Coordinates of C-alpha atoms in Angstrom, one line a residue:
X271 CA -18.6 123.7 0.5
X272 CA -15.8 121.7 -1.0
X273 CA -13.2 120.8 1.5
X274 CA -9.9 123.2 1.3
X275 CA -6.6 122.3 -0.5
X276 CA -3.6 121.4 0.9
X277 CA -1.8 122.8 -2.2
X278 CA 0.7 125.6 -1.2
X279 CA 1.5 128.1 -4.4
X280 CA 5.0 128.5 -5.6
X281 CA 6.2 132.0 -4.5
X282 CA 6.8 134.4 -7.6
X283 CA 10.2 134.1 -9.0
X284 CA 11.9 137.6 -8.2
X285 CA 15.2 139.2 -9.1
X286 CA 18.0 138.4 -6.6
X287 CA 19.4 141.8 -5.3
X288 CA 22.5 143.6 -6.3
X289 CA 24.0 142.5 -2.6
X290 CA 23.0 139.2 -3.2
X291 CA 25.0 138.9 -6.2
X292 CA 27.5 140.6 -4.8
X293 CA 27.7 138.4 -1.6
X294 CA 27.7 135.3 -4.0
X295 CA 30.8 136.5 -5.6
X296 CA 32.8 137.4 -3.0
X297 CA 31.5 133.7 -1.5
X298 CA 33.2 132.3 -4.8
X299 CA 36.6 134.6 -4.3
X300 CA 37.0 133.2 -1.1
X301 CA 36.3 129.8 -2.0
X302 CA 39.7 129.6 -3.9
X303 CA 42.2 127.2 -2.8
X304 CA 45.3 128.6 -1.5
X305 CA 48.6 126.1 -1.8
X306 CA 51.1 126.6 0.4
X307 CA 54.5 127.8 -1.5
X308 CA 56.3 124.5 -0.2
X309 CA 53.8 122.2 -1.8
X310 CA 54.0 124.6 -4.8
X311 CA 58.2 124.1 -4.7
X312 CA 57.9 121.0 -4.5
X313 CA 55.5 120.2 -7.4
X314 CA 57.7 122.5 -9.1
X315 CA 60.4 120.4 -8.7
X316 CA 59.0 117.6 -10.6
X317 CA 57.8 119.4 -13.8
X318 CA 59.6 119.1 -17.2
X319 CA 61.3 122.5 -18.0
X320 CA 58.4 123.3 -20.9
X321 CA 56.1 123.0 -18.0
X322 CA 57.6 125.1 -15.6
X323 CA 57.4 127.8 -18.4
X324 CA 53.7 127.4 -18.7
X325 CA 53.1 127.5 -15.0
X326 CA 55.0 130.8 -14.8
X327 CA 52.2 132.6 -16.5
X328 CA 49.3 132.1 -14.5
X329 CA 50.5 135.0 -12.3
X330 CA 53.2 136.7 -10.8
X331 CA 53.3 135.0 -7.9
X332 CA 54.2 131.6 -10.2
X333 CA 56.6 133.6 -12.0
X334 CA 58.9 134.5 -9.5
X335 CA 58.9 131.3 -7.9
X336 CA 59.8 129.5 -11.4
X337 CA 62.5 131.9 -12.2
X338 CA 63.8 132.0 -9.0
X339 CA 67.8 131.0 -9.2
X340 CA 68.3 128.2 -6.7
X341 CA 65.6 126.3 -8.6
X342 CA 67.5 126.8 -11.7
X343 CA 70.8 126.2 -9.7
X344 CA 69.3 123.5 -8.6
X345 CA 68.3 121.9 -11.8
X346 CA 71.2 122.3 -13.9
X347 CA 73.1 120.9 -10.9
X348 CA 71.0 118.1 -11.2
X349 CA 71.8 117.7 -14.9
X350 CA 75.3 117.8 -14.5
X351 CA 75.4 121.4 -16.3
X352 CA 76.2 123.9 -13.9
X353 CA 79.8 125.4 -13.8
X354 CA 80.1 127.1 -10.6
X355 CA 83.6 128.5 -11.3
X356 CA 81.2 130.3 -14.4
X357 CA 79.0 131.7 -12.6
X358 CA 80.8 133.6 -10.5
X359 CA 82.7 134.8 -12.7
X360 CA 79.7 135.8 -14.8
X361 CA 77.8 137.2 -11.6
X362 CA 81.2 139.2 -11.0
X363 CA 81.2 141.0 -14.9
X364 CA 77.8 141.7 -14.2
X365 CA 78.4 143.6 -11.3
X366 CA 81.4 145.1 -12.2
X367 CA 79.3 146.3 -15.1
X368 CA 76.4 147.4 -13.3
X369 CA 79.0 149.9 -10.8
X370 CA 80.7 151.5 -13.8
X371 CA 77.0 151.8 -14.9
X372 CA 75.9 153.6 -12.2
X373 CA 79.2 155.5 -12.0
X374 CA 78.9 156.9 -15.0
X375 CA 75.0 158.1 -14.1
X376 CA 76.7 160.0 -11.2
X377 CA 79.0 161.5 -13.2
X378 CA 76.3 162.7 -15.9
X379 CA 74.1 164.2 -13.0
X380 CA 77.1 165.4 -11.5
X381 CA 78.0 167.5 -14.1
X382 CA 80.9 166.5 -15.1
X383 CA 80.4 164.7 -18.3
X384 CA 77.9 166.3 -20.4
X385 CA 75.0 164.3 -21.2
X386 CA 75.5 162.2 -24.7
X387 CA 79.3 162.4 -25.1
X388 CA 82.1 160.6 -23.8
X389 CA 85.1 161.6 -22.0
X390 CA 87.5 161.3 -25.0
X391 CA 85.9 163.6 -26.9
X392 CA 86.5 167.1 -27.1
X393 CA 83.3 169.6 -26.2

C-alpha cells in the first residue's frame, strides 16, 4: 500500500453571499476619512480662488463652507479689496428690498391688492 499524501485539496471556489458583499461595502463606507472642518478651513485658506471653486463641488458640505462670507470677507480683506462702508450699505438695500418684498406678498394674500396689478392702476 503506498504511503498516504500529505497534499490537502484546495476547497471549491464558491460564491460569496449577498451579506458578505453587503458587509464588505459598508466596511469600505466606513473606511472613509473624515477631516475635521478646522483642518478643512484651514486648507481652504491656502487655495488659489479657481481652486476653491473646484473644491465646492464635491458636495454640499464643501460648498457651504467655500461660500461662506467671512472667508470671502476674509480674503478680499486680505487683498486689499473689501470696502466695508459698501457693504453695508449693499447688505442694507438688500434688506430693505427683501421687507417691501415681503410686504407686498402680505398685501396680495391679504387681499388688498389684487394679484398681478399694481396699486396705481385702476381695477
Amino acid at each position: 500500500m503506498p504511503p498516504k499524501s500529505n497534499f490537502k485539496r484546495a476547497m471549491p471556489h464558491t460564491q460569496p453571499s449577498m451579506l458578505a458583499s453587503l458587509r464588505t461595502t459598508q466596511l469600505v463606507g466606513d473606511s472613509k476619512a473624515v477631516l475635521p472642518a478646522e483642518l478643512i478651513n484651514t486648507i481652504l485658506d491656502y487655495l488659489p480662488v479657481a481652486d476653491m471653486f473646484n473644491f465646492a463641488r464635491t458636495s454640499k458640505r464643501m460648498r457651504e463652507m467655500v461660500y461662506d462670507d467671512t472667508r470671502w470677507q476674509q480674503r478680499l480683506r486680505s487683498m486689499g479689496c473689501w470696502n466695508e462702508a459698501e457693504a453695508k450699505q449693499r447688505f442694507e438695500e438688500a434688506m430693505k428690498k427683501k421687507l417691501q418684498a415681503q410686504r407686498a406678498e402680505d398685501a396680495r394674500i391679504a387681499g388688498l391688492v389684487p394679484n398681478g396689478s399694481t396699486s396705481s392702476m385702476a381695477p
